[in-house]
Amino acid sequence: MNKIADRLQSAYDKIGLISQKYGNSISNIRLVAVSKTKPVEDIRTAYEAGQRAFGENYAQEAHDKANQLADFEAIEWHYIGPIQSNKTKILANSMDWVQTIDREKIARRLHEQRDPHRQPLNVLIQVNLDEEESKSGVSDQEVLPLAQAIIQLERLKLRGIMAIPQKSESFEQQRKSFAKVQACFQALKSQYPQVDTLSMGMSGDLEAAIAEGATMVRIGSAIFGPRN
Ligand SMILES: *Cc1c(COP(=O)(O)O)cnc(C)c1O
């Protein structure tokens, strides 16, 4: 076994143990392997070990890697970085998911640029409930109006919510942040029953996220090693 395959297995084992601890099932949690800044060879290795969902943060890099790995038909690309409106075009047809929608303009552009012959692009609304100035994402008040706009765009499919809460070393604090996101997710779901995805939790706050009902976690360095 190589290092990446080993670490990937450890990540799944860890998710399995944590979900068991909180009475959840690992089959309800998807792992997105965050491959930003890592070479395509590392993605190939993870894919060959069975991983299918990969996350990227930089639009041009995401697009280029998706093109280079076009022979992997079952690969699933998730865009998890900030979006500038001049980058929507390269994302609209290279990604399967865009997790960081935080304004209608971006949603509209992705819809207009998505090839109508393809499956709709899966999208998540990014929330920022800790009101951190430096981060993108909408407040809980803005979620439903944005969802209402997205739902009109037939080349997008609204799947749920994504969050990157305030960094904290305290498990209790982490849980508190994730609990707010979970409440927001439930409110959205009650309006739009097709909503099924709550993307939260990274290497450092995985347990708190799963404890609060994450259905998708995003892990980078614990699989691919530290980034420079
Ligand atoms: C980089 C990144 C991750 C993964 O972070 P790690 O600490 O490497 O696990 C998850 N989500 C987002 C949005 C990221 O930018």
mmCIF file with all atom_site columns, C-alpha atoms and ligand atoms in Angstrom, residues 32-36 55-58 79-82 99-100 126 162-164 167 199-205 217-227, ligand 1:
data_model
loop_
_atom_site.group_PDB
_atom_site.id
_atom_site.type_symbol
_atom_site.label_atom_id
_atom_site.label_alt_id
_atom_site.label_comp_id
_atom_site.label_asym_id
_atom_site.label_entity_id
_atom_site.label_seq_id
_atom_site.pdbx_PDB_ins_code
_atom_site.Cartn_x
_atom_site.Cartn_y
_atom_site.Cartn_z
_atom_site.occupancy
_atom_site.B_iso_or_equiv
_atom_site.pdbx_formal_charge
_atom_site.auth_seq_id
_atom_site.auth_comp_id
_atom_site.auth_asym_id
_atom_site.auth_atom_id
_atom_site.pdbx_PDB_model_num
ATOM   1  C CA . VAL A 1 32  ? -14.435 14.836 -0.320 1.00 0.00 ? 32  VAL A CA 1
ATOM   2  C CA . ALA A 1 33  ? -10.664 14.487 -0.650 1.00 0.00 ? 33  ALA A CA 1
ATOM   3  C CA . VAL A 1 34  ? -9.283  18.018 -0.899 1.00 0.00 ? 34  VAL A CA 1
ATOM   4  C CA . SER A 1 35  ? -6.494  17.907 -3.459 1.00 0.00 ? 35  SER A CA 1
ATOM   5  C CA . LYS A 1 36  ? -5.747  21.636 -3.837 1.00 0.00 ? 36  LYS A CA 1
ATOM   6  C CA . GLY A 1 55  ? -12.218 19.133 -3.820 1.00 0.00 ? 55  GLY A CA 1
ATOM   7  C CA . GLU A 1 56  ? -10.331 22.067 -5.323 1.00 0.00 ? 56  GLU A CA 1
ATOM   8  C CA . ASN A 1 57  ? -10.016 25.705 -4.210 1.00 0.00 ? 57  ASN A CA 1
ATOM   9  C CA . TYR A 1 58  ? -8.599  27.598 -7.145 1.00 0.00 ? 58  TYR A CA 1
ATOM   10 C CA . TYR A 1 79  ? -15.288 23.373 -6.118 1.00 0.00 ? 79  TYR A CA 1
ATOM   11 C CA . ILE A 1 80  ? -14.813 24.625 -2.545 1.00 0.00 ? 80  ILE A CA 1
ATOM   12 C CA . GLY A 1 81  ? -12.975 27.936 -3.008 1.00 0.00 ? 81  GLY A CA 1
ATOM   13 C CA . PRO A 1 82  ? -14.116 31.537 -3.309 1.00 0.00 ? 82  PRO A CA 1
ATOM   14 C CA . GLN A 1 99  ? -20.107 24.343 -2.733 1.00 0.00 ? 99  GLN A CA 1
ATOM   15 C CA . THR A 1 100 ? -19.449 28.039 -2.300 1.00 0.00 ? 100 THR A CA 1
ATOM   16 C CA . GLN A 1 126 ? -22.076 28.742 1.762  1.00 0.00 ? 126 GLN A CA 1
ATOM   17 C CA . MET A 1 162 ? -21.633 24.328 3.255  1.00 0.00 ? 162 MET A CA 1
ATOM   18 C CA . ALA A 1 163 ? -19.820 26.006 6.138  1.00 0.00 ? 163 ALA A CA 1
ATOM   19 C CA . ILE A 1 164 ? -16.294 26.721 7.331  1.00 0.00 ? 164 ILE A CA 1
ATOM   20 C CA . LYS A 1 167 ? -11.403 28.112 13.977 1.00 0.00 ? 167 LYS A CA 1
ATOM   21 C CA . SER A 1 199 ? -20.923 19.928 4.029  1.00 0.00 ? 199 SER A CA 1
ATOM   22 C CA . MET A 1 200 ? -18.952 20.751 7.162  1.00 0.00 ? 200 MET A CA 1
ATOM   23 C CA . GLY A 1 201 ? -15.905 19.376 8.952  1.00 0.00 ? 201 GLY A CA 1
ATOM   24 C CA . MET A 1 202 ? -12.241 19.285 7.956  1.00 0.00 ? 202 MET A CA 1
ATOM   25 C CA . SER A 1 203 ? -9.183  17.543 9.414  1.00 0.00 ? 203 SER A CA 1
ATOM   26 C CA . GLY A 1 204 ? -9.193  19.659 12.596 1.00 0.00 ? 204 GLY A CA 1
ATOM   27 C CA . ASP A 1 205 ? -12.887 19.627 13.498 1.00 0.00 ? 205 ASP A CA 1
ATOM   28 C CA . VAL A 1 217 ? -16.741 16.210 5.174  1.00 0.00 ? 217 VAL A CA 1
ATOM   29 C CA . ARG A 1 218 ? -13.752 17.741 3.392  1.00 0.00 ? 218 ARG A CA 1
ATOM   30 C CA . ILE A 1 219 ? -10.321 16.396 4.247  1.00 0.00 ? 219 ILE A CA 1
ATOM   31 C CA . GLY A 1 220 ? -7.081  17.487 2.628  1.00 0.00 ? 220 GLY A CA 1
ATOM   32 C CA . SER A 1 221 ? -3.801  17.324 4.493  1.00 0.00 ? 221 SER A CA 1
ATOM   33 C CA . ALA A 1 222 ? -4.678  14.177 6.443  1.00 0.00 ? 222 ALA A CA 1
ATOM   34 C CA . ILE A 1 223 ? -4.867  12.360 3.088  1.00 0.00 ? 223 ILE A CA 1
ATOM   35 C CA . PHE A 1 224 ? -2.405  14.111 0.792  1.00 0.00 ? 224 PHE A CA 1
ATOM   36 C CA . GLY A 1 225 ? 0.035   15.384 3.396  1.00 0.00 ? 225 GLY A CA 1
ATOM   37 C CA . PRO A 1 226 ? 0.833   18.964 4.421  1.00 0.00 ? 226 PRO A CA 1
ATOM   38 C CA . ARG A 1 227 ? 0.638   21.748 1.830  1.00 0.00 ? 227 ARG A CA 1
HETATM 39 C C1 . LIG B 2 .   ? -8.326  23.291 2.357  1.00 0.00 ? 1   LIG B C1 1
HETATM 40 C C2 . LIG B 2 .   ? -9.746  23.093 2.659  1.00 0.00 ? 1   LIG B C2 1
HETATM 41 C C3 . LIG B 2 .   ? -10.184 21.918 3.306  1.00 0.00 ? 1   LIG B C3 1
HETATM 42 C C4 . LIG B 2 .   ? -9.254  20.835 3.780  1.00 0.00 ? 1   LIG B C4 1
HETATM 43 O O1 . LIG B 2 .   ? -8.451  21.292 4.816  1.00 0.00 ? 1   LIG B O1 1
HETATM 44 P P1 . LIG B 2 .   ? -7.421  20.310 5.541  1.00 0.00 ? 1   LIG B P1 1
HETATM 45 O O2 . LIG B 2 .   ? -7.072  21.048 6.763  1.00 0.00 ? 1   LIG B O2 1
HETATM 46 O O3 . LIG B 2 .   ? -6.280  20.143 4.610  1.00 0.00 ? 1   LIG B O3 1
HETATM 47 O O4 . LIG B 2 .   ? -8.117  19.029 5.810  1.00 0.00 ? 1   LIG B O4 1
HETATM 48 C C5 . LIG B 2 .   ? -11.544 21.791 3.528  1.00 0.00 ? 1   LIG B C5 1
HETATM 49 N N1 . LIG B 2 .   ? -12.431 22.724 3.144  1.00 0.00 ? 1   LIG B N1 1
HETATM 50 C C6 . LIG B 2 .   ? -12.044 23.856 2.525  1.00 0.00 ? 1   LIG B C6 1
HETATM 51 C C7 . LIG B 2 .   ? -13.064 24.848 2.121  1.00 0.00 ? 1   LIG B C7 1
HETATM 52 C C8 . LIG B 2 .   ? -10.696 24.069 2.276  1.00 0.00 ? 1   LIG B C8 1
HETATM 53 O O5 . LIG B 2 .   ? -10.325 25.195 1.665  1.00 0.00 ? 1   LIG B O5 1
#
